[in-house]
């Protein structure tokens, strides 16, 4: 029986680029998501709905692939959100970007994401699974944000 693991992360960082450039990059889902580590594929389902399929992971005879679908919305200027599409995949993820202009060629980008993952591990291993999922999630998001920042500043 699967166990449920919840994760949440919030980070912000300053970037040497305009808020407009940051928004234009981050609103391009396919191009931005391609920077995410261990992504197997991102599928455009139309209508700003995207299915994320992560690379399969496995250990001790247990294999798992996280899949979830989200709908993206934005305000056309400084805010981008994604929210889960009910009944799709084996995880629910939500989050967003908020971009704040700091000057003519500088901005602050705030990132937030939370997820609920169903993991195929015995209940006795829940605390171990939680630790692994949380540390892996934080590591992947950290790498992703480093890549986003590098792309925006290039």
CSV table of C-alpha atoms in Angstrom, one decimal:
chain,number,residue,atom,x,y,z
A,1,UNK,CA,0.0,0.0,0.0
A,2,UNK,CA,1.5,3.4,-1.0
A,3,UNK,CA,2.4,6.0,1.6
A,4,UNK,CA,1.7,9.7,1.1
A,5,UNK,CA,4.6,12.2,1.3
A,6,UNK,CA,4.1,15.9,1.4
A,7,UNK,CA,6.9,18.4,0.5
A,8,UNK,CA,7.0,22.2,0.3
A,9,UNK,CA,9.7,24.6,-0.8
A,10,UNK,CA,10.0,28.4,-1.1
A,11,UNK,CA,13.0,30.3,-2.4
A,12,UNK,CA,13.7,33.7,-3.8
A,13,UNK,CA,16.8,35.0,-5.6
A,14,UNK,CA,18.0,38.2,-7.3
A,15,UNK,CA,18.7,38.1,-11.0
A,16,UNK,CA,20.6,40.5,-13.2
A,17,UNK,CA,18.0,40.8,-15.9
A,18,UNK,CA,14.8,42.8,-16.4
A,19,UNK,CA,11.5,41.6,-14.9
A,20,UNK,CA,10.1,41.5,-18.4
A,21,UNK,CA,12.8,39.1,-19.6
A,22,UNK,CA,12.3,36.9,-16.5
A,23,UNK,CA,8.5,36.7,-17.0
A,24,UNK,CA,8.9,35.9,-20.8
A,25,UNK,CA,11.2,33.1,-19.9
A,26,UNK,CA,9.3,31.6,-17.0
A,27,UNK,CA,5.9,31.8,-18.8
A,28,UNK,CA,7.5,29.6,-21.6
A,29,UNK,CA,6.6,26.3,-19.8
A,30,UNK,CA,8.3,23.9,-22.3
A,31,UNK,CA,11.6,25.9,-22.3
A,32,UNK,CA,11.7,26.5,-18.6
A,33,UNK,CA,10.7,23.0,-17.5
A,34,UNK,CA,13.4,21.6,-19.8
A,35,UNK,CA,15.8,22.9,-17.2
A,36,UNK,CA,14.4,20.6,-14.5
A,37,UNK,CA,16.7,17.7,-13.6
A,38,UNK,CA,15.5,14.1,-13.9
A,39,UNK,CA,12.6,15.1,-16.1
A,40,UNK,CA,11.7,12.3,-18.6
A,41,UNK,CA,9.3,14.4,-20.6
A,42,UNK,CA,6.9,17.3,-20.4
A,43,UNK,CA,3.7,16.9,-22.5
A,44,UNK,CA,1.6,19.8,-23.7
A,45,UNK,CA,-2.0,18.7,-23.3
A,46,UNK,CA,-3.3,22.1,-24.7
A,47,UNK,CA,-5.1,24.9,-22.9
A,48,UNK,CA,-2.0,25.6,-20.7
A,49,UNK,CA,-2.3,22.1,-19.2
A,50,UNK,CA,1.0,20.2,-19.0
A,51,UNK,CA,1.8,16.6,-17.8
A,52,UNK,CA,5.2,16.2,-16.1
A,53,UNK,CA,6.7,12.7,-16.3
A,54,UNK,CA,9.8,12.4,-14.2
A,55,UNK,CA,12.6,9.8,-14.7
A,56,UNK,CA,12.0,6.4,-13.1
A,57,UNK,CA,13.7,6.0,-9.8
A,58,UNK,CA,14.3,2.7,-7.9
A,59,UNK,CA,16.0,1.0,-5.0
A,60,UNK,CA,15.7,-2.2,-3.1
A,61,UNK,CA,13.4,-3.7,-5.8
A,62,UNK,CA,11.0,-0.8,-5.7
A,63,UNK,CA,10.6,1.3,-8.9
A,64,UNK,CA,8.6,4.4,-9.2
A,65,UNK,CA,7.9,7.2,-11.7
A,66,UNK,CA,6.2,10.4,-10.6
A,67,UNK,CA,3.6,11.8,-13.0
A,68,UNK,CA,1.3,14.7,-12.5
A,69,UNK,CA,-0.6,17.2,-14.5
A,70,UNK,CA,-0.9,20.9,-13.8
A,71,UNK,CA,-2.7,23.9,-15.4
A,72,UNK,CA,-0.7,27.1,-15.7
A,73,UNK,CA,-2.1,30.6,-15.3
A,74,UNK,CA,-0.5,34.0,-15.3
A,75,UNK,CA,-1.3,37.7,-14.9
A,76,UNK,CA,0.6,38.7,-18.1
A,77,UNK,CA,3.3,40.6,-16.1
A,78,UNK,CA,4.7,39.2,-12.9
A,79,UNK,CA,2.9,36.2,-11.6
A,80,UNK,CA,2.7,32.6,-12.9
A,81,UNK,CA,0.9,29.8,-11.0
A,82,UNK,CA,0.3,26.1,-11.6
A,83,UNK,CA,-2.3,24.0,-9.9
A,84,UNK,CA,-3.1,20.3,-10.1
A,85,UNK,CA,-5.6,18.8,-12.5
A,86,UNK,CA,-7.7,16.5,-10.4
A,87,UNK,CA,-7.5,12.7,-11.1
A,88,UNK,CA,-4.3,12.9,-13.2
A,89,UNK,CA,-1.1,11.1,-12.2
A,90,UNK,CA,0.2,9.8,-8.9
A,91,UNK,CA,1.1,13.2,-7.4
A,92,UNK,CA,-0.5,16.6,-6.9
A,93,UNK,CA,1.8,19.6,-7.3
A,94,UNK,CA,1.1,23.3,-7.1
A,95,UNK,CA,3.2,26.4,-7.0
A,96,UNK,CA,4.2,29.6,-8.8
A,97,UNK,CA,6.7,32.3,-9.6
A,98,UNK,CA,6.4,36.0,-8.6
A,99,UNK,CA,8.7,38.5,-10.2
A,100,UNK,CA,9.5,41.8,-8.7
A,101,UNK,CA,11.4,44.5,-10.5
A,102,UNK,CA,14.3,45.9,-8.5
A,103,UNK,CA,15.6,48.3,-11.1
A,104,UNK,CA,16.1,48.7,-14.9
A,105,UNK,CA,18.1,45.5,-15.2
A,106,UNK,CA,17.5,43.6,-12.0
A,107,UNK,CA,14.7,41.7,-10.4
A,108,UNK,CA,13.8,39.3,-7.6
A,109,UNK,CA,12.2,36.0,-8.5
A,110,UNK,CA,10.3,34.1,-5.8
A,111,UNK,CA,9.5,30.4,-6.3
A,112,UNK,CA,7.2,28.3,-4.4
A,113,UNK,CA,6.1,24.7,-4.9
A,114,UNK,CA,4.3,22.0,-2.8
A,115,UNK,CA,3.6,18.5,-3.6
A,116,UNK,CA,1.9,15.4,-2.4
A,117,UNK,CA,3.4,12.2,-3.6
A,118,UNK,CA,2.1,8.6,-3.3
A,119,UNK,CA,5.1,6.4,-2.9
A,120,UNK,CA,4.9,2.6,-3.3
A,121,UNK,CA,6.7,1.6,-0.1
A,122,UNK,CA,5.5,-0.3,2.9
A,123,UNK,CA,4.1,1.9,5.7
A,124,UNK,CA,6.9,0.8,8.0
A,125,UNK,CA,9.3,2.7,5.6
A,126,UNK,CA,7.3,5.9,5.6
A,127,UNK,CA,9.7,8.0,7.6
A,128,UNK,CA,12.6,6.8,5.4
A,129,UNK,CA,10.7,7.5,2.2
A,130,UNK,CA,9.7,11.0,3.5
A,131,UNK,CA,13.3,11.8,4.1
A,132,UNK,CA,14.5,10.6,0.8
A,133,UNK,CA,11.6,12.3,-1.2
A,134,UNK,CA,12.1,15.6,0.7
A,135,UNK,CA,15.9,15.7,0.2
A,136,UNK,CA,15.6,14.6,-3.5
A,137,UNK,CA,12.9,17.3,-4.1
A,138,UNK,CA,15.0,20.0,-2.5
A,139,UNK,CA,18.1,18.9,-4.5
A,140,UNK,CA,16.2,18.9,-7.8
A,141,UNK,CA,14.5,22.2,-7.2
A,142,UNK,CA,17.9,23.7,-6.2
A,143,UNK,CA,19.5,22.5,-9.4
A,144,UNK,CA,16.5,23.7,-11.4
A,145,UNK,CA,16.6,27.2,-9.9
A,146,UNK,CA,20.4,27.5,-10.5
A,147,UNK,CA,19.8,26.6,-14.1
A,148,UNK,CA,16.9,29.1,-14.4
A,149,UNK,CA,19.1,31.9,-12.9
A,150,UNK,CA,22.0,31.0,-15.3
A,151,UNK,CA,19.7,31.1,-18.3
A,152,UNK,CA,18.1,34.4,-17.3
A,153,UNK,CA,21.5,36.0,-16.7
A,154,UNK,CA,23.0,34.8,-20.0
